[in-house]
Short mmCIF file of C-alpha atoms and ligand atoms in Angstrom, two decimals:
data_model
loop_
_atom_site.label_atom_id
_atom_site.label_comp_id
_atom_site.label_asym_id
_atom_site.label_seq_id
_atom_site.Cartn_x
_atom_site.Cartn_y
_atom_site.Cartn_z
CA MET A 296 149.68 109.83 107.05
CA ASN A 297 150.40 108.24 103.67
CA GLU A 298 146.97 107.75 102.09
CA THR A 299 147.90 104.69 100.01
CA THR A 300 149.82 102.75 102.66
CA ASN A 301 148.03 104.20 105.72
CA LYS A 302 151.42 104.51 107.43
CA PRO A 303 152.73 107.63 109.20
CA LEU A 304 154.99 109.76 107.00
CA SER A 305 158.72 109.51 107.74
CA VAL A 306 161.17 112.30 108.47
CA TYR A 307 164.87 111.94 107.73
CA LEU A 308 167.08 114.58 109.33
CA GLU A 309 170.78 115.42 109.02
CA THR A 310 172.48 117.86 111.36
CA TYR A 311 175.54 120.01 110.67
CA GLY A 312 177.41 122.45 112.90
CA CYS A 313 177.45 122.96 116.64
CA GLN A 314 175.87 121.03 119.52
CA MET A 315 173.18 123.68 119.64
CA ASN A 316 172.03 122.37 116.26
CA VAL A 317 172.06 118.80 117.56
CA ALA A 318 169.80 119.94 120.42
CA ASP A 319 167.57 121.88 118.00
CA SER A 320 167.21 118.81 115.77
CA GLU A 321 165.79 116.93 118.75
CA VAL A 322 163.25 119.73 119.22
CA VAL A 323 162.37 119.52 115.50
CA LEU A 324 161.85 115.76 115.74
CA SER A 325 159.68 116.21 118.81
CA ILE A 326 157.48 118.76 116.99
CA MET A 327 157.18 116.50 113.93
CA ASN A 328 156.49 113.48 116.13
CA GLY A 329 153.66 115.41 117.81
CA ALA A 330 152.18 116.05 114.35
CA GLY A 331 152.15 112.32 113.53
CA TYR A 332 155.43 111.92 111.61
CA ARG A 333 157.97 109.22 112.48
CA ARG A 334 161.75 109.46 112.36
CA THR A 335 163.68 107.33 109.90
CA ALA A 336 167.41 106.78 109.83
CA GLU A 337 167.38 105.91 106.10
CA LEU A 338 167.08 108.49 103.37
CA GLU A 339 165.46 105.85 101.07
CA ASN A 340 162.44 105.69 103.41
CA ALA A 341 161.95 109.42 103.78
CA ASP A 342 158.82 111.37 102.82
CA VAL A 343 160.32 114.49 104.36
CA VAL A 344 164.05 115.33 104.31
CA PHE A 345 165.41 117.99 106.65
CA VAL A 346 168.92 119.35 106.80
CA ASN A 347 169.72 121.42 109.88
CA THR A 348 172.49 123.74 108.78
CA CYS A 349 175.38 125.84 110.04
CA ALA A 350 176.47 129.20 108.59
CA VAL A 351 179.40 129.95 110.88
CA ARG A 352 182.08 129.32 108.26
CA GLU A 353 182.08 129.08 104.49
CA ASN A 354 183.22 125.44 104.38
CA ALA A 355 180.29 124.42 106.61
CA GLU A 356 177.95 125.94 104.05
CA GLU A 357 179.74 124.28 101.14
CA ARG A 358 179.21 120.86 102.68
CA VAL A 359 175.50 121.55 103.02
CA TYR A 360 175.23 122.71 99.41
CA GLY A 361 176.81 119.40 98.39
CA ARG A 362 174.23 117.52 100.41
CA ILE A 363 171.32 119.52 98.96
CA GLY A 364 172.64 118.40 95.55
CA ASP A 365 172.33 114.74 96.67
CA PHE A 366 168.78 115.38 97.87
CA TRP A 367 167.96 116.91 94.47
CA HIS A 368 168.79 113.54 92.87
CA TYR A 369 166.69 111.73 95.48
CA LYS A 370 163.79 114.04 94.75
CA LYS A 371 164.07 113.43 91.01
CA ASP A 372 163.40 109.74 91.68
CA ASN A 373 160.81 110.48 94.37
CA PRO A 374 158.95 113.61 93.25
CA GLY A 375 156.51 113.72 96.20
CA VAL A 376 159.28 114.13 98.76
CA VAL A 377 159.52 117.42 100.70
CA ILE A 378 163.00 118.88 101.22
CA GLY A 379 163.50 121.40 104.03
CA VAL A 380 166.53 123.52 104.88
CA LEU A 381 166.52 124.47 108.57
CA GLY A 382 168.80 126.42 110.89
CA CYS A 383 171.39 129.14 110.40
CA MET A 384 171.79 128.86 106.61
CA ALA A 385 168.02 129.06 106.21
CA GLU A 386 168.06 132.26 108.23
CA ARG A 387 171.02 133.69 106.33
CA LEU A 388 170.08 132.83 102.75
CA ARG A 389 166.28 132.88 103.03
CA LYS A 390 164.53 133.16 99.65
CA ASN A 391 167.74 132.40 97.72
CA LEU A 392 167.37 128.76 98.75
CA LEU A 393 163.91 128.54 97.19
CA GLU A 394 164.78 129.60 93.64
CA SER A 395 162.73 127.70 91.05
CA GLU A 396 165.43 125.18 90.01
CA SER A 397 166.18 124.22 93.58
CA ALA A 398 165.10 120.96 95.21
CA VAL A 399 164.28 122.88 98.37
CA ASP A 400 160.58 123.19 99.30
CA ILE A 401 160.73 124.86 102.67
CA VAL A 402 163.19 127.16 104.42
CA VAL A 403 162.82 127.50 108.19
CA GLY A 404 164.96 129.55 110.58
CA PRO A 405 165.83 128.50 114.16
CA ASP A 406 162.94 130.35 115.83
CA GLU A 407 160.16 129.04 113.59
CA TYR A 408 160.24 125.28 114.15
CA ARG A 409 156.73 125.21 115.61
CA ARG A 410 155.47 126.01 112.10
CA LEU A 411 157.16 122.98 110.51
CA PRO A 412 154.09 120.68 110.41
CA GLU A 413 152.00 123.38 108.69
CA LEU A 414 154.76 124.19 106.20
CA VAL A 415 155.38 120.51 105.42
CA GLU A 416 151.67 119.94 104.88
CA ASN A 417 151.51 122.83 102.42
CA ALA A 418 154.63 121.57 100.67
CA LEU A 419 153.12 118.10 100.33
CA ALA A 420 150.27 119.89 98.50
CA GLY A 421 152.85 121.53 96.22
CA GLU A 422 153.30 124.92 97.86
CA LYS A 423 156.82 126.07 98.73
CA GLY A 424 157.16 127.96 102.01
CA ILE A 425 159.49 130.09 104.08
CA ALA A 426 159.52 131.03 107.79
CA VAL A 427 162.54 132.98 108.95
CA ARG A 428 161.34 135.46 111.56
CA LEU A 429 163.59 135.73 114.58
CA SER A 430 161.91 135.91 117.95
CA ARG A 431 162.86 137.68 121.19
CA VAL A 432 161.05 135.08 123.29
CA GLU A 433 160.98 131.68 121.59
CA ASN A 434 162.98 129.18 123.63
CA TYR A 435 160.95 125.98 123.12
CA ASP A 436 160.65 125.77 126.90
CA ASP A 437 157.61 123.48 126.76
CA ILE A 438 158.92 121.04 124.14
CA ILE A 439 160.57 117.85 125.35
CA PRO A 440 163.28 117.07 122.78
CA LEU A 441 163.02 113.67 121.10
CA ARG A 442 166.34 112.15 122.13
CA THR A 443 167.76 108.82 121.15
CA GLU A 444 168.54 106.83 124.27
CA GLY A 445 172.08 107.11 125.44
CA ILE A 446 174.55 108.09 128.11
CA SER A 447 174.93 111.74 127.31
CA ALA A 448 172.32 114.42 126.52
CA TRP A 449 172.49 117.97 125.18
CA LEU A 450 170.17 120.49 126.74
CA SER A 451 169.89 124.06 125.52
CA VAL A 452 169.34 126.60 128.30
CA MET A 453 169.56 129.83 126.35
CA ARG A 454 169.39 130.86 122.70
CA GLY A 455 170.90 133.62 120.61
CA CYS A 456 173.79 135.97 121.27
CA ASP A 457 174.10 139.70 121.95
CA LYS A 458 177.89 139.88 121.75
CA PHE A 459 178.36 140.80 118.10
CA CYS A 460 181.94 139.65 117.70
CA THR A 461 182.83 141.23 114.37
CA PHE A 462 183.56 137.89 112.62
CA CYS A 463 180.47 136.03 113.76
CA VAL A 464 177.17 135.54 111.99
CA VAL A 465 175.38 133.96 114.99
CA PRO A 466 173.68 137.15 116.28
CA PHE A 467 172.15 137.49 112.79
CA THR A 468 171.10 133.87 112.34
CA ARG A 469 170.00 133.08 115.89
CA GLY A 470 168.92 136.50 117.07
CA ARG A 471 168.91 138.04 120.55
CA GLU A 472 169.77 136.29 123.79
CA ARG A 473 166.94 134.68 125.73
CA SER A 474 166.97 132.13 128.54
CA ARG A 475 164.70 129.28 129.54
CA THR A 476 163.30 129.22 133.05
CA LEU A 477 165.36 127.47 135.69
CA HIS A 478 162.28 125.46 136.61
CA SER A 479 161.86 124.03 133.09
CA VAL A 480 165.54 123.13 132.83
CA ILE A 481 165.45 121.31 136.18
CA LYS A 482 162.32 119.40 135.16
CA GLU A 483 164.05 118.24 132.00
CA VAL A 484 167.18 117.18 133.89
CA GLU A 485 165.01 115.18 136.31
CA GLN A 486 163.51 113.38 133.32
CA LEU A 487 166.94 112.68 131.86
CA SER A 488 168.05 111.21 135.17
CA ALA A 489 164.92 109.02 135.33
CA GLN A 490 165.62 107.83 131.76
CA GLY A 491 169.11 106.73 132.78
CA PHE A 492 171.23 109.46 131.18
CA LYS A 493 174.54 109.83 133.00
CA GLU A 494 175.75 113.13 131.61
CA VAL A 495 174.11 116.36 130.55
CA THR A 496 175.73 119.29 128.73
CA LEU A 497 173.99 122.64 129.17
CA LEU A 498 174.19 124.60 125.94
CA GLY A 499 174.07 128.21 124.93
CA GLN A 500 176.03 130.49 122.62
CA ASN A 501 177.10 132.36 125.74
CA VAL A 502 175.87 130.45 128.79
CA ASN A 503 177.41 133.00 131.15
CA SER A 504 174.67 135.48 130.30
CA TYR A 505 171.93 133.01 131.31
CA ARG A 506 169.32 134.77 133.46
CA ASP A 507 165.94 133.82 134.90
CA ASP A 508 164.85 136.70 137.16
CA ALA A 509 167.22 136.60 140.12
CA TYR A 510 168.93 133.37 138.99
CA ASP A 511 172.17 133.50 137.02
CA PHE A 512 174.10 130.71 135.33
CA ALA A 513 175.95 129.74 138.52
CA ASP A 514 172.57 129.27 140.27
CA LEU A 515 171.34 127.17 137.36
CA LEU A 516 174.46 124.98 137.38
CA ALA A 517 174.25 124.41 141.13
CA SER A 518 170.57 123.45 140.86
CA VAL A 519 171.24 121.08 137.96
CA ALA A 520 174.14 119.50 139.85
CA ARG A 521 171.82 118.74 142.80
CA VAL A 522 169.26 116.83 140.70
CA ASP A 523 171.31 113.65 140.53
CA ARG A 524 174.82 113.47 141.95
CA SER A 525 175.57 110.42 139.81
CA MET A 526 175.06 112.52 136.71
CA ARG A 527 177.92 114.54 135.27
CA VAL A 528 177.13 118.11 134.30
CA ARG A 529 179.02 119.97 131.56
CA PHE A 530 178.35 123.28 129.83
CA THR A 531 179.44 125.23 126.79
CA THR A 532 180.21 127.93 125.61
CA SER A 533 181.65 130.51 128.01
CA HIS A 534 182.61 134.05 127.08
CA PRO A 535 185.76 135.28 128.92
CA GLN A 536 184.17 138.66 129.58
CA ASP A 537 181.19 137.25 131.47
CA MET A 538 182.67 134.44 133.55
CA SER A 539 182.00 135.38 137.16
CA ASP A 540 183.92 134.40 140.31
CA LYS A 541 180.67 132.94 141.59
CA LEU A 542 180.53 130.59 138.60
CA ILE A 543 184.12 129.45 139.11
CA GLU A 544 183.47 128.82 142.81
CA THR A 545 180.28 126.92 141.99
CA ILE A 546 182.17 124.57 139.65
CA ALA A 547 184.74 123.94 142.39
CA ALA A 548 182.05 123.26 144.99
CA HIS A 549 180.15 120.46 143.23
CA GLU A 550 181.84 117.16 142.53
CA ASN A 551 179.61 116.31 139.58
CA LEU A 552 180.20 119.64 137.82
CA CYS A 553 182.96 118.65 135.43
CA LYS A 554 186.35 120.30 135.84
CA TYR A 555 186.53 121.28 132.22
CA ILE A 556 185.95 124.73 130.74
CA HIS A 557 185.81 125.67 127.09
CA LEU A 558 186.94 129.29 127.07
CA PRO A 559 187.41 130.60 123.52
CA VAL A 560 190.17 133.22 123.32
CA GLN A 561 190.17 133.62 119.47
CA SER A 562 193.53 135.47 119.40
CA GLY A 563 196.49 136.28 121.63
CA SER A 564 196.90 139.80 120.24
CA ASP A 565 195.13 142.67 122.00
CA ARG A 566 194.94 144.61 118.76
CA ILE A 567 193.16 141.74 117.00
CA LEU A 568 190.90 141.10 120.01
CA GLN A 569 189.80 144.71 119.80
CA LEU A 570 189.12 144.45 116.07
CA MET A 571 187.11 141.32 116.83
CA ASN A 572 185.07 143.22 119.46
CA ARG A 573 185.80 140.50 121.99
CA THR A 574 185.55 143.11 124.80
CA TYR A 575 188.50 141.70 126.84
CA ASN A 576 192.26 141.85 126.47
CA THR A 577 194.88 139.17 127.04
CA GLU A 578 195.62 140.47 130.55
CA HIS A 579 191.99 139.97 131.57
CA TYR A 580 191.97 136.53 129.94
CA LEU A 581 195.19 135.36 131.61
CA ASN A 582 194.03 136.64 135.02
CA LEU A 583 190.80 134.74 134.55
CA VAL A 584 192.71 131.56 133.65
CA GLU A 585 194.88 131.98 136.78
CA LYS A 586 191.80 132.37 138.94
CA ILE A 587 190.20 129.29 137.39
CA LYS A 588 193.34 127.19 137.91
CA ARG A 589 193.70 128.38 141.52
CA THR A 590 190.07 127.72 142.42
CA ILE A 591 189.55 124.45 140.53
CA PRO A 592 192.68 122.28 140.98
CA GLY A 593 193.28 119.94 138.04
CA VAL A 594 190.92 121.86 135.77
CA SER A 595 191.28 121.33 132.05
CA LEU A 596 190.82 124.13 129.56
CA SER A 597 190.14 124.30 125.86
CA THR A 598 189.77 127.16 123.42
CA ASP A 599 188.78 128.32 119.94
CA ILE A 600 191.29 130.19 117.81
CA ILE A 601 190.80 131.95 114.50
CA SER A 602 193.83 132.39 112.29
CA GLY A 603 194.15 135.00 109.59
CA PHE A 604 191.67 137.60 110.85
CA PRO A 605 191.98 140.83 108.75
CA THR A 606 195.29 142.66 109.31
CA GLU A 607 196.78 139.80 111.40
CA THR A 608 200.59 139.98 111.22
CA ASP A 609 203.36 137.53 112.05
CA ASP A 610 203.75 139.38 115.36
CA ASP A 611 200.07 138.84 116.19
CA GLN A 612 200.53 135.15 115.40
CA LYS A 613 203.53 135.02 117.77
CA MET A 614 201.40 136.51 120.55
CA THR A 615 198.75 133.84 119.95
CA ILE A 616 201.36 131.08 120.15
CA GLU A 617 202.76 132.70 123.32
CA LEU A 618 199.32 132.79 124.94
CA ILE A 619 198.61 129.16 124.02
CA LYS A 620 201.85 128.16 125.74
CA ARG A 621 201.18 130.29 128.82
CA VAL A 622 197.69 128.88 129.34
CA GLY A 623 198.70 125.32 128.49
CA TYR A 624 195.37 124.27 127.02
CA ASP A 625 194.29 120.66 127.02
CA GLY A 626 192.77 121.14 123.57
CA ALA A 627 192.11 123.78 120.93
CA PHE A 628 189.63 124.10 118.07
CA THR A 629 191.25 126.08 115.30
CA PHE A 630 189.67 127.80 112.32
CA LYS A 631 190.79 129.78 109.29
CA TYR A 632 189.00 133.11 109.23
CA SER A 633 186.22 133.22 106.68
CA PRO A 634 184.30 136.45 105.97
CA ARG A 635 180.57 136.26 106.71
CA GLU A 636 178.01 138.59 105.17
CA ASN A 637 176.25 141.03 107.56
CA THR A 638 179.09 140.95 110.08
CA LYS A 639 181.29 143.99 110.70
CA ALA A 640 184.41 142.15 109.60
CA TRP A 641 182.75 141.50 106.21
CA HIS A 642 183.57 145.14 105.43
CA MET A 643 187.24 144.71 106.39
CA ASP A 644 189.73 143.64 103.74
CA ASP A 645 190.27 139.86 104.04
CA ASP A 646 193.97 140.54 103.50
CA VAL A 647 195.70 137.45 104.90
CA PRO A 648 196.27 135.11 101.93
CA ASP A 649 194.71 131.68 102.28
CA ALA A 650 198.10 129.92 102.18
CA LEU A 651 199.33 132.06 105.07
CA LYS A 652 196.17 131.34 107.06
CA THR A 653 196.90 127.64 106.55
CA THR A 654 200.55 128.02 107.61
CA ARG A 655 199.54 129.86 110.79
CA LEU A 656 196.76 127.38 111.52
CA ASN A 657 199.17 124.46 111.16
CA GLU A 658 201.69 126.11 113.45
CA ILE A 659 199.00 126.54 116.11
CA ILE A 660 197.84 122.94 115.71
CA GLU A 661 201.41 121.67 116.08
CA VAL A 662 202.15 123.76 119.19
CA GLN A 663 198.90 122.57 120.78
CA ARG A 664 199.58 118.95 119.83
CA GLU A 665 202.90 119.09 121.69
CA ILE A 666 201.30 120.65 124.78
CA SER A 667 198.52 118.05 124.77
CA TRP A 668 201.09 115.26 124.38
CA LYS A 669 203.14 116.51 127.36
CA LYS A 670 200.04 116.93 129.52
CA ASN A 671 198.84 113.45 128.67
CA GLN A 672 202.24 111.92 129.48
CA GLN A 673 201.82 113.29 133.02
CA GLU A 674 198.69 111.13 133.36
CA ILE A 675 200.70 107.92 133.00
CA GLY A 676 200.64 105.98 136.28
CA GLN A 677 197.66 108.01 137.58
CA THR A 678 194.21 106.59 138.21
CA VAL A 679 191.25 108.45 136.69
CA GLU A 680 187.50 108.09 136.95
CA VAL A 681 185.86 107.33 133.61
CA LEU A 682 182.24 107.31 132.50
CA ILE A 683 181.99 104.50 129.92
CA GLU A 684 180.45 105.74 126.68
CA GLY A 685 180.54 102.59 124.52
CA PRO A 686 182.79 100.41 122.38
CA SER A 687 185.99 102.02 121.14
CA LYS A 688 185.94 102.87 117.43
CA LYS A 689 189.12 100.94 116.73
CA SER A 690 188.58 97.70 118.66
CA ASP A 691 185.56 95.67 119.73
CA GLU A 692 187.49 94.39 122.73
CA ASP A 693 187.83 97.89 124.18
CA PHE A 694 185.58 100.54 125.66
CA CYS A 695 186.00 104.27 125.38
CA GLY A 696 184.94 106.83 127.93
CA ARG A 697 185.86 110.23 129.27
CA THR A 698 187.41 111.63 132.38
CA ASP A 699 185.72 114.47 134.19
CA THR A 700 188.30 116.70 132.45
CA ASN A 701 187.00 115.52 129.06
CA LYS A 702 189.96 113.34 128.09
CA MET A 703 189.21 110.24 126.02
CA VAL A 704 190.33 106.96 127.64
CA ILE A 705 190.51 103.51 125.97
CA PHE A 706 190.62 100.30 128.04
CA PRO A 707 189.72 96.58 127.80
CA LYS A 708 186.01 95.95 128.39
CA GLY A 709 186.24 93.49 131.29
CA GLY A 710 182.73 92.78 132.59
CA LEU A 711 181.63 96.39 132.45
CA LYS A 712 178.73 98.13 130.70
CA ALA A 713 178.28 101.46 128.94
CA GLY A 714 176.92 104.09 131.33
CA GLU A 715 178.91 102.76 134.31
CA TYR A 716 181.70 104.60 136.08
CA CYS A 717 185.05 102.90 136.56
CA THR A 718 188.55 103.70 137.76
CA ILE A 719 191.28 103.32 135.17
CA LYS A 720 195.02 103.25 135.69
CA ILE A 721 196.70 105.00 132.77
CA ALA A 722 199.49 103.02 131.11
CA ARG A 723 200.27 105.09 128.01
CA ALA A 724 199.11 108.16 126.14
CA ASN A 725 199.39 110.08 122.90
CA SER A 726 198.34 113.70 122.30
CA ALA A 727 194.65 112.82 121.87
CA THR A 728 193.97 109.71 123.96
CA LEU A 729 194.86 107.93 127.21
CA PHE A 730 195.10 104.12 127.39
CA GLY A 731 194.81 102.03 130.55
CA THR A 732 193.23 99.17 132.48
CA VAL A 733 190.34 98.95 134.92
CA VAL A 734 191.26 98.93 138.58
CA ALA A 735 187.75 99.28 140.03
CA GLN A 736 184.12 99.69 139.16
CA GLU A 737 182.18 102.33 141.05
CA THR A 738 178.65 102.83 142.27
CA LYS A 739 177.62 106.41 142.69
CA GLU A 740 175.31 107.64 145.37
CA VAL A 741 172.08 109.08 143.96
CA VAL A 742 170.72 112.11 145.74
CA ALA A 743 167.28 113.40 144.80
CA TYR A 744 166.83 117.08 144.09
CA ALA A 745 165.22 119.14 146.82
CA SER A 746 164.56 122.77 145.98
N1 5AD B 1083 185.61 132.49 110.55
C1 5AD B 1083 186.33 131.56 111.21
N2 5AD B 1083 185.95 131.06 112.40
C2 5AD B 1083 184.81 131.53 112.95
N3 5AD B 1083 184.20 131.22 114.11
C3 5AD B 1083 183.07 131.95 114.19
N4 5AD B 1083 182.94 132.73 113.10
C4 5AD B 1083 184.02 132.50 112.31
C5 5AD B 1083 184.46 132.99 111.07
N5 5AD B 1083 183.78 133.91 110.40
C6 5AD B 1083 184.74 130.30 115.09
C7 5AD B 1083 185.05 130.99 116.42
C8 5AD B 1083 183.96 130.48 117.32
C9 5AD B 1083 183.73 129.09 116.75
C10 5AD B 1083 182.44 128.46 117.14
O1 5AD B 1083 183.79 129.30 115.37
O2 5AD B 1083 186.31 130.56 116.88
O3 5AD B 1083 184.33 130.45 118.68
FE1 SF4 B 1084 179.52 134.53 117.86
FE2 SF4 B 1084 180.88 136.05 119.62
FE3 SF4 B 1084 178.31 135.35 120.12
FE4 SF4 B 1084 180.24 133.48 120.24
S1 SF4 B 1084 180.06 135.30 121.59
S2 SF4 B 1084 178.23 133.29 119.21
S3 SF4 B 1084 181.64 134.13 118.62
S4 SF4 B 1084 179.04 136.68 118.45
#
């Protein structure tokens, strides 16, 4: 509470990085809300400024540093304001962020958010603070995230990662794998359904290793799917080593489990995959893709690819391009390798010059763009079911929404509303988007969950 105005103190929060961070930010806001703080969307109104950060690549960190610089100016004009750095960068850089010149008052890692109110209170009294212990058990099971109303919700079901891919800092910033209970996830999905959410995405660094006693991720997905059949269920991210047949069959068996799988391959070269400690080879990966395509007709697949990992040659790059073509992804997220402290690859020579990393990255992007374009052309003349998300960014006359396979569709609004399902006939397409017109609106049967 502000003692002069008698108003609750306001928290302004910016989130960088993955969806996991978006979900964590909602947990942070819930904790702060419980301690009497209110959220503000304007920096100018903030008594407390949080930045939830990502440390996965160097450029993500550079953006955050830039932002901390802006907050430093804000704090110069408003000396009582508390600035907090949260998330993976807080865990990675720890005390370095608190050096005396810095605007930063508190540094809090991903497993210590329950301590935020106490740390903020101390900081308001002028005492800087740090909390960066990683936990083997913290999963915020009992905290209902403070979500803004909407169509689509993120829900984290497990935290941390035990995979130790040699390029990845996540096992060091988010610690060991731990899962929430199936019961608590189901309860939260029931609430989301009651609040009118139409889509939920289950999150974890490696959702395939979800476990609650005898229940695995396939059991969790099936249970979530049963809560509300009018709600779409998505999940990310899957590790190719841990994707079971049972999981693939479960996706095929439930209509509201979306036919879209993000399955990061990282490289098409077995030698590089081994250096990355990905624990599978391309043969395993391609067999898995075949099985997925056979079992889930019409499935769409996306991937992550790193270009320029240490020792990567032109031949390795060719193998990656070859694999992309063989799989025929619907989309790919592509990254230039950047060395991260603490990881095994940090000790390898980062020997692919930056310009070559860029050339390889651009080649991959171009090959994928062509594949996506061809795949989208095949949608022309088809009808697809779309969940309406809201107005299209480019035109007020149009809505945008997604197919079950995660393709963006733009169409004239008609008399429809966001959150409704409709059937769209596709008229044209580019490599990123489908365009069409409404042929029917749909009502979906709602089936209550019975355990
Ligand atoms: N350099 C480049 N890309 C990385 N990723 C993770 N660590 C690095 C790194 N050090 C990419 C991987 C991962 C995605 C989330 O980020 O492709 O799947
Ligand atoms: Fe990082 Fe590998 Fe874990 Fe993914 S599976 S979070 S890339 S260590």
